[in-house]
Amino acid sequence: MNENLFTSFITPTMMGLPIVILVIVFPAMLYPSPNRLINNRLISIQQWLVQLILKQMLLIHNSKGRTWALMLISLILFIGSTNLLGLVPYTFTPTTQLSMNLGMAIPLWAGAVITGFRHKAKASLAHFLPQGTPITLIPMLVVIETISLFIQPMALAIRLTANITAGHLLMHLIGGAVLALTSISPAAATITFIILLLLTILEFAVALIQAYVFTLLVSLYLHDNT
Amino acid sequence: MPQLDTTTWFITILSMLITLFILFQTKLLNYTYPLNALPISPNVTNHLTPWKMKWTKTYLPLSLPLQ
């Protein structure tokens, strides 16, 4: 228990070689794409899931927003499977890395915003000033709205990082508490263990919810800009 | 926070870009979705009609009264 709490978030290397590449690429192997007429159960479930997500996500978009379908689907599947694989004990979770989440959030946000400025310049600029603002407040509000626009990708990335990191830390801490309590008082240890179990179930839910939230927010930024 | 150590950022972001933008998208593009099942009756064969529909309708010699 003397080890640092944050050890599990250090990017793994083996003999100086970054294994993080394998960790990040691994979820892609869980989505095979065979060209058979009748697929097995795994692929059928995946295809059903993809179609479900497509129906849910793309309902709000117009035809221009729907060109992002592949991007949004691969985003939610990538984040979701990475989060779920990170819940396997003793594994490294790439979504706890701020770098990776910023790397996902900034290009997607920038893509949506640039699309907006290119095709709907007037409407995009109008977002910088809410209607009916008193004249004295106009300069300040434009500055605030500009900042809030540029903070969007940061919020997106930090939300995912913080949620996954906090969940892993909490499980680590409560797991340590259970271990420490077993020798002191078995009753307290049992209660703590039940809490740990419930927390683990919550973390499974959070893994999927955060993937959904990330994709939903990217999709909303896209919706505002198409 | 080891996440803020920027030495590993490049390799992490690079592998994420490859996975998300290339691997996942090619995989999902190559999915073959089964089309919805349509009922096709196999017994419908296209008979070539040896007569014209518009004039056989009124001239039916067999239905005439026998003389």
PDB file of C-alpha atoms in Angstrom:
ATOM      1  CA  MET A   1       0.000   0.000   0.000  1.00  0.00           C
ATOM      2  CA  ASN A   2       3.045   2.236   0.075  1.00  0.00           C
ATOM      3  CA  GLU A   3       3.048   2.646  -3.677  1.00  0.00           C
ATOM      4  CA  ASN A   4       1.910   5.851  -5.237  1.00  0.00           C
ATOM      5  CA  LEU A   5      -1.805   6.044  -5.966  1.00  0.00           C
ATOM      6  CA  PHE A   6      -1.136   7.280  -9.448  1.00  0.00           C
ATOM      7  CA  THR A   7       1.189   4.449 -10.520  1.00  0.00           C
ATOM      8  CA  SER A   8      -1.487   2.850 -12.645  1.00  0.00           C
ATOM      9  CA  PHE A   9      -1.786   5.982 -14.772  1.00  0.00           C
ATOM     10  CA  ILE A  10       1.842   6.023 -15.883  1.00  0.00           C
ATOM     11  CA  THR A  11       2.103   5.251 -19.573  1.00  0.00           C
ATOM     12  CA  PRO A  12       3.501   1.720 -19.714  1.00  0.00           C
ATOM     13  CA  THR A  13       6.838   1.043 -21.310  1.00  0.00           C
ATOM     14  CA  MET A  14       8.773  -2.183 -21.555  1.00  0.00           C
ATOM     15  CA  MET A  15      12.550  -1.871 -21.909  1.00  0.00           C
ATOM     16  CA  GLY A  16      12.091   1.669 -23.109  1.00  0.00           C
ATOM     17  CA  LEU A  17       9.602   0.659 -25.799  1.00  0.00           C
ATOM     18  CA  PRO A  18       6.130   2.187 -25.525  1.00  0.00           C
ATOM     19  CA  ILE A  19       3.606  -0.630 -25.084  1.00  0.00           C
ATOM     20  CA  VAL A  20       0.941   2.016 -24.950  1.00  0.00           C
ATOM     21  CA  ILE A  21       0.643   1.646 -28.730  1.00  0.00           C
ATOM     22  CA  LEU A  22      -0.506  -1.958 -28.322  1.00  0.00           C
ATOM     23  CA  VAL A  23      -2.855  -1.002 -25.497  1.00  0.00           C
ATOM     24  CA  ILE A  24      -4.508   1.677 -27.596  1.00  0.00           C
ATOM     25  CA  VAL A  25      -4.693  -0.413 -30.765  1.00  0.00           C
ATOM     26  CA  PHE A  26      -6.079  -3.474 -28.984  1.00  0.00           C
ATOM     27  CA  PRO A  27      -9.792  -2.457 -28.942  1.00  0.00           C
ATOM     28  CA  ALA A  28      -9.739  -2.330 -32.740  1.00  0.00           C
ATOM     29  CA  MET A  29      -9.106  -6.091 -32.768  1.00  0.00           C
ATOM     30  CA  LEU A  30     -12.373  -6.702 -30.935  1.00  0.00           C
ATOM     31  CA  TYR A  31     -14.347  -5.473 -33.927  1.00  0.00           C
ATOM     32  CA  PRO A  32     -13.773  -7.961 -36.715  1.00  0.00           C
ATOM     33  CA  SER A  33     -15.344  -7.223 -40.063  1.00  0.00           C
ATOM     34  CA  PRO A  34     -15.876 -10.505 -41.869  1.00  0.00           C
ATOM     35  CA  ASN A  35     -17.696 -10.579 -45.166  1.00  0.00           C
ATOM     36  CA  ARG A  36     -19.858 -13.579 -44.508  1.00  0.00           C
ATOM     37  CA  LEU A  37     -23.542 -13.765 -45.183  1.00  0.00           C
ATOM     38  CA  ILE A  38     -24.384 -14.986 -41.684  1.00  0.00           C
ATOM     39  CA  ASN A  39     -22.231 -13.751 -38.786  1.00  0.00           C
ATOM     40  CA  ASN A  40     -21.610 -15.139 -35.343  1.00  0.00           C
ATOM     41  CA  ARG A  41     -23.198 -13.775 -32.189  1.00  0.00           C
ATOM     42  CA  LEU A  42     -20.449 -11.284 -31.315  1.00  0.00           C
ATOM     43  CA  ILE A  43     -20.560  -9.588 -34.684  1.00  0.00           C
ATOM     44  CA  SER A  44     -24.344  -9.652 -34.779  1.00  0.00           C
ATOM     45  CA  ILE A  45     -24.464  -7.891 -31.410  1.00  0.00           C
ATOM     46  CA  GLN A  46     -21.887  -5.351 -32.567  1.00  0.00           C
ATOM     47  CA  GLN A  47     -23.790  -4.619 -35.742  1.00  0.00           C
ATOM     48  CA  TRP A  48     -27.036  -4.315 -33.843  1.00  0.00           C
ATOM     49  CA  LEU A  49     -25.306  -1.897 -31.455  1.00  0.00           C
ATOM     50  CA  VAL A  50     -23.869   0.163 -34.297  1.00  0.00           C
ATOM     51  CA  GLN A  51     -27.269   0.472 -35.911  1.00  0.00           C
ATOM     52  CA  LEU A  52     -28.877   1.388 -32.593  1.00  0.00           C
ATOM     53  CA  ILE A  53     -26.301   4.127 -31.964  1.00  0.00           C
ATOM     54  CA  LEU A  54     -26.663   5.390 -35.528  1.00  0.00           C
ATOM     55  CA  LYS A  55     -30.410   5.694 -35.153  1.00  0.00           C
ATOM     56  CA  GLN A  56     -30.100   7.480 -31.808  1.00  0.00           C
ATOM     57  CA  MET A  57     -27.265   9.818 -32.723  1.00  0.00           C
ATOM     58  CA  LEU A  58     -28.098  10.872 -36.232  1.00  0.00           C
ATOM     59  CA  LEU A  59     -31.761  11.600 -35.749  1.00  0.00           C
ATOM     60  CA  ILE A  60     -31.093  15.233 -34.855  1.00  0.00           C
ATOM     61  CA  HIS A  61     -28.710  15.901 -37.738  1.00  0.00           C
ATOM     62  CA  ASN A  62     -29.391  17.151 -41.221  1.00  0.00           C
ATOM     63  CA  SER A  63     -27.785  15.543 -44.241  1.00  0.00           C
ATOM     64  CA  LYS A  64     -24.570  17.496 -43.798  1.00  0.00           C
ATOM     65  CA  GLY A  65     -24.245  16.453 -40.160  1.00  0.00           C
ATOM     66  CA  ARG A  66     -24.891  12.841 -41.110  1.00  0.00           C
ATOM     67  CA  THR A  67     -21.644  12.722 -43.047  1.00  0.00           C
ATOM     68  CA  TRP A  68     -19.991  12.455 -39.634  1.00  0.00           C
ATOM     69  CA  ALA A  69     -21.752   9.152 -38.925  1.00  0.00           C
ATOM     70  CA  LEU A  70     -18.659   6.976 -39.294  1.00  0.00           C
ATOM     71  CA  MET A  71     -16.601   9.326 -37.139  1.00  0.00           C
ATOM     72  CA  LEU A  72     -19.155   9.426 -34.321  1.00  0.00           C
ATOM     73  CA  ILE A  73     -19.707   5.668 -34.370  1.00  0.00           C
ATOM     74  CA  SER A  74     -16.012   4.883 -34.278  1.00  0.00           C
ATOM     75  CA  LEU A  75     -15.550   7.459 -31.531  1.00  0.00           C
ATOM     76  CA  ILE A  76     -18.173   5.982 -29.225  1.00  0.00           C
ATOM     77  CA  LEU A  77     -17.021   2.414 -29.889  1.00  0.00           C
ATOM     78  CA  PHE A  78     -13.380   3.338 -29.317  1.00  0.00           C
ATOM     79  CA  ILE A  79     -13.964   5.204 -26.064  1.00  0.00           C
ATOM     80  CA  GLY A  80     -16.493   2.653 -24.801  1.00  0.00           C
ATOM     81  CA  SER A  81     -14.337  -0.372 -25.480  1.00  0.00           C
ATOM     82  CA  THR A  82     -11.221   1.340 -24.120  1.00  0.00           C
ATOM     83  CA  ASN A  83     -13.064   2.255 -20.927  1.00  0.00           C
ATOM     84  CA  LEU A  84     -14.450  -1.242 -20.499  1.00  0.00           C
ATOM     85  CA  LEU A  85     -11.093  -2.897 -21.153  1.00  0.00           C
ATOM     86  CA  GLY A  86      -9.566  -0.543 -18.600  1.00  0.00           C
ATOM     87  CA  LEU A  87     -11.762  -2.096 -15.918  1.00  0.00           C
ATOM     88  CA  VAL A  88      -9.923  -5.400 -16.275  1.00  0.00           C
ATOM     89  CA  PRO A  89      -7.630  -5.546 -13.232  1.00  0.00           C
ATOM     90  CA  TYR A  90      -3.969  -4.664 -13.708  1.00  0.00           C
ATOM     91  CA  THR A  91      -4.533  -3.085 -17.081  1.00  0.00           C
ATOM     92  CA  PHE A  92      -3.671   0.379 -18.288  1.00  0.00           C
ATOM     93  CA  THR A  93      -6.571   2.597 -19.348  1.00  0.00           C
ATOM     94  CA  PRO A  94      -5.635   4.937 -22.183  1.00  0.00           C
ATOM     95  CA  THR A  95      -8.692   7.127 -21.556  1.00  0.00           C
ATOM     96  CA  THR A  96      -7.149   8.251 -18.258  1.00  0.00           C
ATOM     97  CA  GLN A  97      -4.519  10.035 -20.317  1.00  0.00           C
ATOM     98  CA  LEU A  98      -5.259  13.704 -20.759  1.00  0.00           C
ATOM     99  CA  SER A  99      -3.130  13.733 -23.896  1.00  0.00           C
ATOM    100  CA  MET A 100      -5.266  11.150 -25.654  1.00  0.00           C
ATOM    101  CA  ASN A 101      -8.526  12.806 -24.705  1.00  0.00           C
ATOM    102  CA  LEU A 102      -7.289  16.215 -25.800  1.00  0.00           C
ATOM    103  CA  GLY A 103      -6.107  14.588 -28.994  1.00  0.00           C
ATOM    104  CA  MET A 104      -9.625  13.303 -29.576  1.00  0.00           C
ATOM    105  CA  ALA A 105     -11.508  16.379 -28.424  1.00  0.00           C
ATOM    106  CA  ILE A 106      -9.600  19.190 -30.118  1.00  0.00           C
ATOM    107  CA  PRO A 107      -9.667  17.945 -33.739  1.00  0.00           C
ATOM    108  CA  LEU A 108     -13.327  16.951 -33.559  1.00  0.00           C
ATOM    109  CA  TRP A 109     -14.376  20.226 -31.956  1.00  0.00           C
ATOM    110  CA  ALA A 110     -12.219  22.191 -34.389  1.00  0.00           C
ATOM    111  CA  GLY A 111     -13.692  20.278 -37.290  1.00  0.00           C
ATOM    112  CA  ALA A 112     -17.225  21.105 -36.185  1.00  0.00           C
ATOM    113  CA  VAL A 113     -16.445  24.778 -35.513  1.00  0.00           C
ATOM    114  CA  ILE A 114     -14.529  25.278 -38.761  1.00  0.00           C
ATOM    115  CA  THR A 115     -17.395  23.652 -40.684  1.00  0.00           C
ATOM    116  CA  GLY A 116     -19.724  26.111 -39.007  1.00  0.00           C
ATOM    117  CA  PHE A 117     -17.631  29.153 -39.789  1.00  0.00           C
ATOM    118  CA  ARG A 118     -17.173  28.078 -43.376  1.00  0.00           C
ATOM    119  CA  HIS A 119     -20.745  27.261 -44.281  1.00  0.00           C
ATOM    120  CA  LYS A 120     -22.782  29.200 -41.735  1.00  0.00           C
ATOM    121  CA  ALA A 121     -20.496  32.093 -40.896  1.00  0.00           C
ATOM    122  CA  LYS A 122     -23.248  34.480 -39.918  1.00  0.00           C
ATOM    123  CA  ALA A 123     -25.021  32.061 -37.585  1.00  0.00           C
ATOM    124  CA  SER A 124     -21.726  30.995 -36.023  1.00  0.00           C
ATOM    125  CA  LEU A 125     -20.709  34.573 -35.341  1.00  0.00           C
ATOM    126  CA  ALA A 126     -24.148  35.249 -33.914  1.00  0.00           C
ATOM    127  CA  HIS A 127     -23.414  32.688 -31.187  1.00  0.00           C
ATOM    128  CA  PHE A 128     -20.890  35.130 -29.739  1.00  0.00           C
ATOM    129  CA  LEU A 129     -23.631  37.478 -28.582  1.00  0.00           C
ATOM    130  CA  PRO A 130     -26.951  36.399 -27.066  1.00  0.00           C
ATOM    131  CA  GLN A 131     -29.989  38.311 -28.244  1.00  0.00           C
ATOM    132  CA  GLY A 132     -31.196  41.256 -26.171  1.00  0.00           C
ATOM    133  CA  THR A 133     -27.903  42.055 -24.450  1.00  0.00           C
ATOM    134  CA  PRO A 134     -27.620  45.587 -23.021  1.00  0.00           C
ATOM    135  CA  ILE A 135     -25.179  47.663 -25.068  1.00  0.00           C
ATOM    136  CA  THR A 136     -22.837  48.243 -22.146  1.00  0.00           C
ATOM    137  CA  LEU A 137     -22.380  44.504 -21.653  1.00  0.00           C
ATOM    138  CA  ILE A 138     -21.684  43.686 -25.295  1.00  0.00           C
ATOM    139  CA  PRO A 139     -17.840  43.821 -25.287  1.00  0.00           C
ATOM    140  CA  MET A 140     -17.574  41.757 -22.134  1.00  0.00           C
ATOM    141  CA  LEU A 141     -20.106  39.168 -23.290  1.00  0.00           C
ATOM    142  CA  VAL A 142     -18.343  38.694 -26.616  1.00  0.00           C
ATOM    143  CA  VAL A 143     -15.116  38.003 -24.739  1.00  0.00           C
ATOM    144  CA  ILE A 144     -16.870  35.577 -22.384  1.00  0.00           C
ATOM    145  CA  GLU A 145     -18.618  33.737 -25.200  1.00  0.00           C
ATOM    146  CA  THR A 146     -15.344  33.466 -27.109  1.00  0.00           C
ATOM    147  CA  ILE A 147     -13.636  31.991 -24.079  1.00  0.00           C
ATOM    148  CA  SER A 148     -16.516  29.569 -23.545  1.00  0.00           C
ATOM    149  CA  LEU A 149     -16.222  28.448 -27.148  1.00  0.00           C
ATOM    150  CA  PHE A 150     -12.520  27.748 -26.818  1.00  0.00           C
ATOM    151  CA  ILE A 151     -12.925  26.026 -23.471  1.00  0.00           C
ATOM    152  CA  GLN A 152     -15.320  23.444 -24.948  1.00  0.00           C
ATOM    153  CA  PRO A 153     -12.681  20.927 -26.106  1.00  0.00           C
ATOM    154  CA  MET A 154     -10.810  21.279 -22.809  1.00  0.00           C
ATOM    155  CA  ALA A 155     -13.987  20.555 -20.880  1.00  0.00           C
ATOM    156  CA  LEU A 156     -14.683  17.586 -23.132  1.00  0.00           C
ATOM    157  CA  ALA A 157     -11.247  16.066 -22.597  1.00  0.00           C
ATOM    158  CA  ILE A 158     -10.987  16.828 -18.898  1.00  0.00           C
ATOM    159  CA  ARG A 159     -14.466  15.448 -18.205  1.00  0.00           C
ATOM    160  CA  LEU A 160     -13.520  12.052 -19.618  1.00  0.00           C
ATOM    161  CA  THR A 161     -10.076  12.032 -17.972  1.00  0.00           C
ATOM    162  CA  ALA A 162     -11.373  13.094 -14.575  1.00  0.00           C
ATOM    163  CA  ASN A 163     -14.273  10.646 -14.541  1.00  0.00           C
ATOM    164  CA  ILE A 164     -12.239   7.619 -15.493  1.00  0.00           C
ATOM    165  CA  THR A 165      -9.290   8.587 -13.274  1.00  0.00           C
ATOM    166  CA  ALA A 166     -11.537   9.246 -10.279  1.00  0.00           C
ATOM    167  CA  GLY A 167     -13.314   5.925 -10.725  1.00  0.00           C
ATOM    168  CA  HIS A 168     -10.079   3.990 -10.885  1.00  0.00           C
ATOM    169  CA  LEU A 169      -8.669   5.831  -7.877  1.00  0.00           C
ATOM    170  CA  LEU A 170     -11.784   5.188  -5.832  1.00  0.00           C
ATOM    171  CA  MET A 171     -11.756   1.493  -6.647  1.00  0.00           C
ATOM    172  CA  HIS A 172      -8.067   1.356  -5.772  1.00  0.00           C
ATOM    173  CA  LEU A 173      -8.649   3.108  -2.438  1.00  0.00           C
ATOM    174  CA  ILE A 174     -11.665   1.053  -1.389  1.00  0.00           C
ATOM    175  CA  GLY A 175      -9.918  -2.127  -2.493  1.00  0.00           C
ATOM    176  CA  GLY A 176      -7.003  -1.181  -0.255  1.00  0.00           C
ATOM    177  CA  ALA A 177      -9.400  -0.449   2.580  1.00  0.00           C
ATOM    178  CA  VAL A 178     -11.025  -3.881   2.261  1.00  0.00           C
ATOM    179  CA  LEU A 179      -7.619  -5.513   2.373  1.00  0.00           C
ATOM    180  CA  ALA A 180      -6.589  -3.532   5.430  1.00  0.00           C
ATOM    181  CA  LEU A 181      -9.879  -4.121   7.232  1.00  0.00           C
ATOM    182  CA  THR A 182      -9.992  -7.925   6.848  1.00  0.00           C
ATOM    183  CA  SER A 183      -7.508  -8.433   9.680  1.00  0.00           C
ATOM    184  CA  ILE A 184      -9.064  -5.761  11.906  1.00  0.00           C
ATOM    185  CA  SER A 185     -12.785  -6.345  11.623  1.00  0.00           C
ATOM    186  CA  PRO A 186     -14.290  -8.821   9.162  1.00  0.00           C
ATOM    187  CA  ALA A 187     -17.745  -7.244   9.461  1.00  0.00           C
ATOM    188  CA  ALA A 188     -16.527  -3.827   8.372  1.00  0.00           C
ATOM    189  CA  ALA A 189     -14.516  -5.483   5.631  1.00  0.00           C
ATOM    190  CA  THR A 190     -17.653  -7.216   4.315  1.00  0.00           C
ATOM    191  CA  ILE A 191     -19.570  -3.961   4.223  1.00  0.00           C
ATOM    192  CA  THR A 192     -16.679  -2.229   2.470  1.00  0.00           C
ATOM    193  CA  PHE A 193     -16.467  -5.087   0.012  1.00  0.00           C
ATOM    194  CA  ILE A 194     -20.161  -4.715  -0.824  1.00  0.00           C
ATOM    195  CA  ILE A 195     -19.529  -1.023  -1.399  1.00  0.00           C
ATOM    196  CA  LEU A 196     -16.616  -1.966  -3.642  1.00  0.00           C
ATOM    197  CA  LEU A 197     -18.847  -4.305  -5.638  1.00  0.00           C
ATOM    198  CA  LEU A 198     -21.495  -1.637  -6.072  1.00  0.00           C
ATOM    199  CA  LEU A 199     -18.823   0.862  -7.069  1.00  0.00           C
ATOM    200  CA  THR A 200     -17.481  -1.562  -9.654  1.00  0.00           C
ATOM    201  CA  ILE A 201     -20.952  -1.891 -11.146  1.00  0.00           C
ATOM    202  CA  LEU A 202     -21.176   1.900 -11.185  1.00  0.00           C
ATOM    203  CA  GLU A 203     -17.822   2.089 -12.934  1.00  0.00           C
ATOM    204  CA  PHE A 204     -19.037  -0.223 -15.678  1.00  0.00           C
ATOM    205  CA  ALA A 205     -21.975   2.118 -16.168  1.00  0.00           C
ATOM    206  CA  VAL A 206     -19.712   5.177 -16.054  1.00  0.00           C
ATOM    207  CA  ALA A 207     -17.431   3.642 -18.681  1.00  0.00           C
ATOM    208  CA  LEU A 208     -20.324   3.454 -21.128  1.00  0.00           C
ATOM    209  CA  ILE A 209     -21.952   6.712 -20.059  1.00  0.00           C
ATOM    210  CA  GLN A 210     -18.757   8.703 -20.508  1.00  0.00           C
ATOM    211  CA  ALA A 211     -18.289   7.283 -23.993  1.00  0.00           C
ATOM    212  CA  TYR A 212     -21.860   8.284 -24.770  1.00  0.00           C
ATOM    213  CA  VAL A 213     -21.468  11.750 -23.257  1.00  0.00           C
ATOM    214  CA  PHE A 214     -18.276  12.471 -25.169  1.00  0.00           C
ATOM    215  CA  THR A 215     -19.846  11.454 -28.460  1.00  0.00           C
ATOM    216  CA  LEU A 216     -23.088  13.234 -27.670  1.00  0.00           C
ATOM    217  CA  LEU A 217     -21.275  16.496 -26.974  1.00  0.00           C
ATOM    218  CA  VAL A 218     -19.238  16.239 -30.169  1.00  0.00           C
ATOM    219  CA  SER A 219     -22.493  15.536 -31.952  1.00  0.00           C
ATOM    220  CA  LEU A 220     -24.103  18.590 -30.336  1.00  0.00           C
ATOM    221  CA  TYR A 221     -21.222  20.838 -31.362  1.00  0.00           C
ATOM    222  CA  LEU A 222     -21.677  19.457 -34.854  1.00  0.00           C
ATOM    223  CA  HIS A 223     -25.397  20.076 -34.720  1.00  0.00           C
ATOM    224  CA  ASP A 224     -24.833  23.704 -33.731  1.00  0.00           C
ATOM    225  CA  ASN A 225     -22.534  24.171 -36.689  1.00  0.00           C
ATOM    226  CA  THR A 226     -24.327  22.452 -39.548  1.00  0.00           C
TER     227      THR A 226
ATOM    228  CA  MET B   1      -0.477  13.286 -11.847  1.00  0.00           C
ATOM    229  CA  PRO B   2       1.550  11.216 -14.326  1.00  0.00           C
ATOM    230  CA  GLN B   3      -0.920  12.301 -17.021  1.00  0.00           C
ATOM    231  CA  LEU B   4       0.727  15.716 -17.096  1.00  0.00           C
ATOM    232  CA  ASP B   5       4.112  14.305 -17.993  1.00  0.00           C
ATOM    233  CA  THR B   6       4.354  15.447 -21.586  1.00  0.00           C
ATOM    234  CA  THR B   7       7.134  13.116 -22.722  1.00  0.00           C
ATOM    235  CA  THR B   8       4.682  10.347 -23.578  1.00  0.00           C
ATOM    236  CA  TRP B   9       2.055  12.575 -25.145  1.00  0.00           C
ATOM    237  CA  PHE B  10       3.357  12.296 -28.675  1.00  0.00           C
ATOM    238  CA  ILE B  11       3.294   8.506 -28.858  1.00  0.00           C
ATOM    239  CA  THR B  12      -0.082   8.313 -27.087  1.00  0.00           C
ATOM    240  CA  ILE B  13      -1.717  10.834 -29.403  1.00  0.00           C
ATOM    241  CA  LEU B  14      -0.153   9.274 -32.479  1.00  0.00           C
ATOM    242  CA  SER B  15      -1.352   5.769 -31.651  1.00  0.00           C
ATOM    243  CA  MET B  16      -4.807   7.131 -30.781  1.00  0.00           C
ATOM    244  CA  LEU B  17      -5.018   8.890 -34.130  1.00  0.00           C
ATOM    245  CA  ILE B  18      -4.042   5.743 -35.997  1.00  0.00           C
ATOM    246  CA  THR B  19      -6.519   3.610 -34.063  1.00  0.00           C
ATOM    247  CA  LEU B  20      -9.450   5.975 -34.117  1.00  0.00           C
ATOM    248  CA  PHE B  21      -9.135   7.495 -37.543  1.00  0.00           C
ATOM    249  CA  ILE B  22      -7.755   4.577 -39.538  1.00  0.00           C
ATOM    250  CA  LEU B  23      -8.296   1.209 -37.877  1.00  0.00           C
ATOM    251  CA  PHE B  24     -11.750   1.757 -36.411  1.00  0.00           C
ATOM    252  CA  GLN B  25     -13.079   3.564 -39.442  1.00  0.00           C
ATOM    253  CA  THR B  26     -11.858   0.989 -41.955  1.00  0.00           C
ATOM    254  CA  LYS B  27     -13.288  -1.777 -39.805  1.00  0.00           C
ATOM    255  CA  LEU B  28     -16.676  -0.151 -39.486  1.00  0.00           C
ATOM    256  CA  LEU B  29     -16.736   0.711 -43.176  1.00  0.00           C
ATOM    257  CA  ASN B  30     -16.200  -2.920 -44.058  1.00  0.00           C
ATOM    258  CA  TYR B  31     -19.091  -4.169 -41.995  1.00  0.00           C
ATOM    259  CA  THR B  32     -21.635  -5.876 -44.178  1.00  0.00           C
ATOM    260  CA  TYR B  33     -25.094  -5.329 -42.866  1.00  0.00           C
ATOM    261  CA  PRO B  34     -27.713  -7.893 -43.769  1.00  0.00           C
ATOM    262  CA  LEU B  35     -30.546  -6.336 -45.675  1.00  0.00           C
ATOM    263  CA  ASN B  36     -34.060  -6.719 -44.425  1.00  0.00           C
ATOM    264  CA  ALA B  37     -35.622  -9.963 -45.536  1.00  0.00           C
ATOM    265  CA  LEU B  38     -38.055  -9.541 -48.388  1.00  0.00           C
ATOM    266  CA  PRO B  39     -40.549 -12.250 -49.291  1.00  0.00           C
ATOM    267  CA  ILE B  40     -39.829 -13.567 -52.739  1.00  0.00           C
ATOM    268  CA  SER B  41     -42.153 -16.311 -53.908  1.00  0.00           C
ATOM    269  CA  PRO B  42     -40.142 -18.738 -55.995  1.00  0.00           C
ATOM    270  CA  ASN B  43     -43.085 -20.067 -58.010  1.00  0.00           C
ATOM    271  CA  VAL B  44     -43.789 -16.941 -59.984  1.00  0.00           C
ATOM    272  CA  THR B  45     -42.425 -17.605 -63.412  1.00  0.00           C
ATOM    273  CA  ASN B  46     -42.829 -15.119 -66.143  1.00  0.00           C
ATOM    274  CA  HIS B  47     -45.078 -16.661 -68.798  1.00  0.00           C
ATOM    275  CA  LEU B  48     -44.848 -15.090 -72.120  1.00  0.00           C
ATOM    276  CA  THR B  49     -48.432 -14.380 -73.061  1.00  0.00           C
ATOM    277  CA  PRO B  50     -49.134 -15.315 -76.666  1.00  0.00           C
ATOM    278  CA  TRP B  51     -52.042 -12.918 -76.888  1.00  0.00           C
ATOM    279  CA  LYS B  52     -52.631  -9.230 -76.369  1.00  0.00           C
ATOM    280  CA  MET B  53     -54.450  -8.403 -73.184  1.00  0.00           C
ATOM    281  CA  LYS B  54     -56.496  -5.585 -74.649  1.00  0.00           C
ATOM    282  CA  TRP B  55     -58.388  -7.502 -77.322  1.00  0.00           C
ATOM    283  CA  THR B  56     -58.647 -10.980 -75.807  1.00  0.00           C
ATOM    284  CA  LYS B  57     -60.691  -9.437 -73.067  1.00  0.00           C
ATOM    285  CA  THR B  58     -63.820  -8.958 -75.163  1.00  0.00           C
ATOM    286  CA  TYR B  59     -63.491 -11.740 -77.687  1.00  0.00           C
ATOM    287  CA  LEU B  60     -63.843 -15.045 -75.973  1.00  0.00           C
ATOM    288  CA  PRO B  61     -65.009 -17.548 -78.576  1.00  0.00           C
ATOM    289  CA  LEU B  62     -65.568 -20.424 -76.147  1.00  0.00           C
ATOM    290  CA  SER B  63     -68.041 -18.474 -74.062  1.00  0.00           C
ATOM    291  CA  LEU B  64     -70.307 -17.950 -77.030  1.00  0.00           C
ATOM    292  CA  PRO B  65     -73.501 -20.061 -77.065  1.00  0.00           C
ATOM    293  CA  LEU B  66     -73.107 -23.262 -79.044  1.00  0.00           C
ATOM    294  CA  GLN B  67     -74.993 -23.482 -82.303  1.00  0.00           C
TER     295      GLN B  67
END
